[in-house]
């Protein structure tokens, strides 16, 4: 059995920056309380907890003096809450997410109804919608947008940074084809992340060459889930795992080529663990 790796996978710039910033803050000043998980990867969160970085749900839970904003960012209401209290703030918001926040703010201030193509429950999306002053909506279901009885006269469309560009394009095209003659202006801002796009393209390229794909990353990691989805949509047998022990022997039985990709919040040590685990399984049950 041959194990092949995607050319681009694992920690992206934004995640690495966030993790390093929080670790540095903990080293310099002790307890750091993170508003939500720094990234959607359980191994990273567990490791950071051992280094003095605790996860909290909201500001009312703060016990110490240092509060960290995660790579997913927050809305202006949370920033205002931080400003009104005497906290040391470590802002690790990904620069690409910041750009999406700024775009939402500008569109809203210019009178646009902001539509975000993304998971409305995701912290990044909630934060970006907050910068639109909640004058908008978030969804991945275009039918929920088109169901509006009267389209807004001015519409601004953004994307959650980790969404596949081709899905965003389809979403935008459906809105334009349905509403262009009923709206005064439709403005589209491409806020998808290049790093995420590159990983998706690398995963697709690899999926065409292998018998089965393994996507490594947290189960609540949107970008890892999208990696698995696009490989599966291609027709390649694909599995999304968090740890090496999640792999079932039946997945690789009689497979000649196994491809590996990993989400932007998956650390190298987890990827290496999966590779070693697959090699040991192959030695025990070689392909025919």
XYZ file of C-alpha atoms in Angstrom:
288
model
C 0.000 0.000 0.000
C 1.271 3.431 -0.987
C 0.548 6.449 1.200
C 0.374 9.773 -0.659
C 0.155 13.227 0.913
C -1.627 16.319 -0.397
C 0.878 18.969 -1.461
C -0.774 21.581 0.754
C -2.351 20.684 4.095
C -2.221 21.281 7.835
C -1.633 24.459 9.847
C -2.287 27.632 7.872
C -0.742 31.030 8.625
C -3.754 32.276 10.575
C -3.918 29.233 12.840
C -0.170 29.163 13.463
C -0.236 32.873 14.308
C -3.135 32.410 16.746
C -1.575 29.447 18.540
C 1.819 31.131 18.851
C 0.284 34.388 20.108
C -1.707 32.655 22.831
C 1.206 30.453 23.873
C 3.440 33.501 24.138
C 0.855 35.352 26.231
C 0.539 32.376 28.595
C 4.317 32.093 28.915
C 4.676 35.794 29.706
C 1.677 36.326 31.940
C 0.199 33.065 33.200
C -3.486 32.218 32.759
C -5.028 33.108 29.395
C -8.769 32.636 28.891
C -9.816 32.088 25.300
C -13.266 33.141 24.109
C -14.057 29.827 22.490
C -11.535 27.288 21.211
C -8.536 28.835 19.484
C -9.124 26.477 16.556
C -11.439 23.547 15.914
C -8.975 20.805 16.740
C -9.198 18.835 20.008
C -5.500 17.929 20.181
C -4.416 21.552 19.841
C -6.930 22.664 22.471
C -5.807 19.905 24.887
C -2.144 20.810 24.461
C -2.797 24.517 24.991
C -4.838 23.800 28.125
C -1.762 22.152 29.633
C 0.132 25.365 28.932
C -2.337 27.550 30.825
C -4.878 28.490 28.172
C -8.458 27.850 29.281
C -11.547 27.995 27.088
C -14.526 30.080 28.190
C -17.878 30.698 26.541
C -18.394 34.377 27.388
C -16.954 37.304 29.335
C -18.985 36.527 32.449
C -16.778 33.450 32.971
C -13.478 35.372 33.069
C -11.502 34.732 36.255
C -8.154 36.299 35.385
C -6.811 39.348 33.609
C -5.973 38.137 30.094
C -8.628 37.313 27.501
C -7.826 36.010 24.028
C -9.904 36.424 20.883
C -9.560 33.349 18.692
C -8.632 33.115 15.016
C -12.363 33.084 14.196
C -12.781 36.646 15.477
C -15.687 38.247 17.322
C -18.351 40.837 16.707
C -18.170 44.503 17.796
C -20.414 43.852 20.803
C -17.806 41.528 22.295
C -15.016 44.019 21.632
C -17.039 46.696 23.385
C -17.503 44.381 26.355
C -13.740 43.859 26.506
C -13.102 47.593 26.320
C -15.397 48.367 29.234
C -13.501 45.975 31.507
C -9.889 46.108 32.587
C -8.687 43.074 30.631
C -5.464 42.476 28.772
C -6.656 41.463 25.287
C -4.771 39.101 22.979
C -6.436 39.440 19.578
C -5.507 36.515 17.317
C -8.235 37.094 14.713
C -7.067 35.750 11.350
C -6.235 38.620 8.945
C -8.503 37.051 6.303
C -11.396 37.027 8.787
C -10.601 40.667 9.642
C -10.957 41.507 5.963
C -14.379 39.841 5.895
C -15.411 41.786 9.006
C -14.332 45.067 7.423
C -16.176 44.247 4.206
C -19.387 43.486 6.125
C -19.055 46.733 8.084
C -18.540 48.851 4.952
C -21.420 47.214 3.106
C -23.763 47.693 6.042
C -22.783 51.340 6.485
C -23.374 51.890 2.764
C -26.942 50.627 3.098
C -26.536 47.077 1.829
C -28.366 44.056 3.191
C -25.498 41.632 3.853
C -25.811 37.967 2.932
C -23.056 35.685 4.238
C -22.594 32.345 2.539
C -21.697 30.231 5.554
C -22.795 28.284 8.608
C -24.865 30.683 10.762
C -23.779 28.805 13.913
C -20.053 29.133 13.216
C -18.256 31.704 15.424
C -16.578 33.359 12.445
C -19.894 33.857 10.679
C -21.618 35.145 13.817
C -18.821 37.658 14.280
C -18.906 38.878 10.672
C -22.686 39.237 10.841
C -22.191 41.337 13.965
C -19.988 43.735 11.991
C -22.871 44.050 9.529
C -24.829 45.339 12.536
C -27.061 42.281 12.091
C -28.518 43.896 8.965
C -28.356 40.688 7.039
C -28.436 36.921 7.202
C -26.133 33.899 7.024
C -26.940 30.666 5.237
C -25.613 28.048 2.812
C -29.113 27.369 1.496
C -29.884 29.730 -1.368
C -33.575 28.804 -1.218
C -33.855 30.489 2.185
C -32.586 33.692 0.583
C -34.821 33.503 -2.460
C -37.807 32.767 -0.216
C -37.787 36.406 0.923
C -41.010 37.970 -0.339
C -39.363 41.252 -1.282
C -35.641 41.281 -2.128
C -33.603 44.121 -0.590
C -32.836 46.870 -3.091
C -29.121 46.738 -2.326
C -27.486 43.384 -1.575
C -23.927 42.624 -0.500
C -22.740 39.004 -0.607
C -19.751 37.626 1.322
C -18.453 34.148 2.078
C -17.312 32.394 5.213
C -13.558 32.235 4.618
C -13.376 28.430 4.579
C -16.174 27.776 2.084
C -15.185 26.178 -1.249
C -15.036 28.947 -3.910
C -17.040 26.870 -6.380
C -19.878 26.563 -3.853
C -19.757 30.309 -3.216
C -19.847 31.006 -6.966
C -22.893 28.789 -7.436
C -24.632 30.504 -4.503
C -23.901 33.966 -5.930
C -24.960 33.015 -9.466
C -28.300 31.679 -8.214
C -29.034 34.950 -6.414
C -27.987 37.095 -9.369
C -30.001 35.094 -11.893
C -33.082 35.278 -9.656
C -32.856 38.832 -8.343
C -30.801 40.975 -10.692
C -33.883 42.479 -12.312
C -35.503 43.131 -8.900
C -32.585 44.709 -7.024
C -30.943 48.073 -7.536
C -27.446 46.739 -6.875
C -25.793 43.427 -6.027
C -22.230 43.671 -4.770
C -20.085 40.559 -4.273
C -16.917 40.502 -2.172
C -14.829 37.331 -2.394
C -13.777 36.679 1.208
C -12.737 33.053 0.734
C -9.257 32.262 2.040
C -6.466 31.530 -0.455
C -4.797 29.114 1.967
C -8.018 27.152 2.336
C -8.582 27.216 -1.425
C -5.067 25.905 -2.063
C -5.618 23.053 0.378
C -8.901 22.153 -1.298
C -7.308 22.147 -4.746
C -4.439 19.983 -3.493
C -6.894 17.545 -1.905
C -8.902 17.303 -5.130
C -5.771 16.686 -7.181
C -4.736 13.879 -4.848
C -8.230 12.370 -4.654
C -8.089 11.738 -8.415
C -5.009 9.540 -7.948
C -5.930 7.346 -4.973
C -8.401 4.659 -3.961
C -9.354 6.216 -0.641
C -8.844 9.602 1.055
C -8.338 10.314 4.751
C -9.107 13.896 5.866
C -7.579 14.661 9.274
C -9.051 17.319 11.550
C -11.555 18.168 14.247
C -15.102 16.976 13.656
C -16.287 20.569 14.166
C -13.632 21.966 11.816
C -15.429 23.522 8.850
C -12.397 23.518 6.577
C -11.636 19.826 7.272
C -15.258 18.926 6.672
C -15.141 20.746 3.320
C -11.968 18.853 2.358
C -13.763 15.569 2.997
C -16.887 16.730 1.165
C -15.144 17.813 -2.035
C -13.148 14.583 -2.211
C -16.260 12.531 -1.626
C -18.183 14.570 -4.223
C -15.479 13.633 -6.716
C -16.429 9.994 -6.146
C -13.403 8.984 -4.090
C -14.111 6.989 -0.942
C -13.355 9.499 1.833
C -13.234 9.441 5.633
C -12.978 12.351 8.092
C -11.055 11.458 11.232
C -9.693 13.281 14.285
C -7.103 10.745 15.431
C -5.217 7.795 14.009
C -7.213 5.324 16.111
C -10.382 6.379 14.252
C -9.167 4.536 11.150
C -10.927 1.235 10.475
C -8.913 -1.617 8.864
C -11.727 -2.201 6.363
C -11.165 1.281 4.884
C -7.742 0.374 3.537
C -8.153 -3.329 2.947
C -6.983 -4.200 -0.581
C -6.370 -0.515 -1.338
C -3.252 0.263 -3.373
C -3.122 4.004 -2.766
C -4.284 5.935 0.286
C -4.333 9.737 0.157
C -4.009 12.012 3.182
C -5.121 15.598 3.569
C -5.568 17.671 6.723
C -7.463 20.769 7.770
C -5.898 24.160 8.446
C -6.058 23.582 12.206
C -4.491 20.107 12.202
C -0.967 20.015 13.720
C 1.911 18.153 12.098
C 2.259 15.671 14.945
C -1.283 14.412 14.373
C -0.618 13.994 10.650
C 2.586 12.090 11.377
C 0.724 9.882 13.844
C -1.816 8.962 11.164
C 0.915 8.190 8.632
C 2.710 5.903 11.108
C -0.552 4.197 12.032
C -1.398 3.517 8.381
C 2.061 2.109 7.747
C 1.748 -0.275 10.683
C -1.681 -1.409 9.469
C -0.319 -1.967 5.975
C 2.478 -4.132 7.334
C -0.025 -6.279 9.185
C -2.446 -6.548 6.262
C -0.619 -5.915 2.979
C -2.647 -5.170 -0.123
C -3.258 -7.931 -2.639
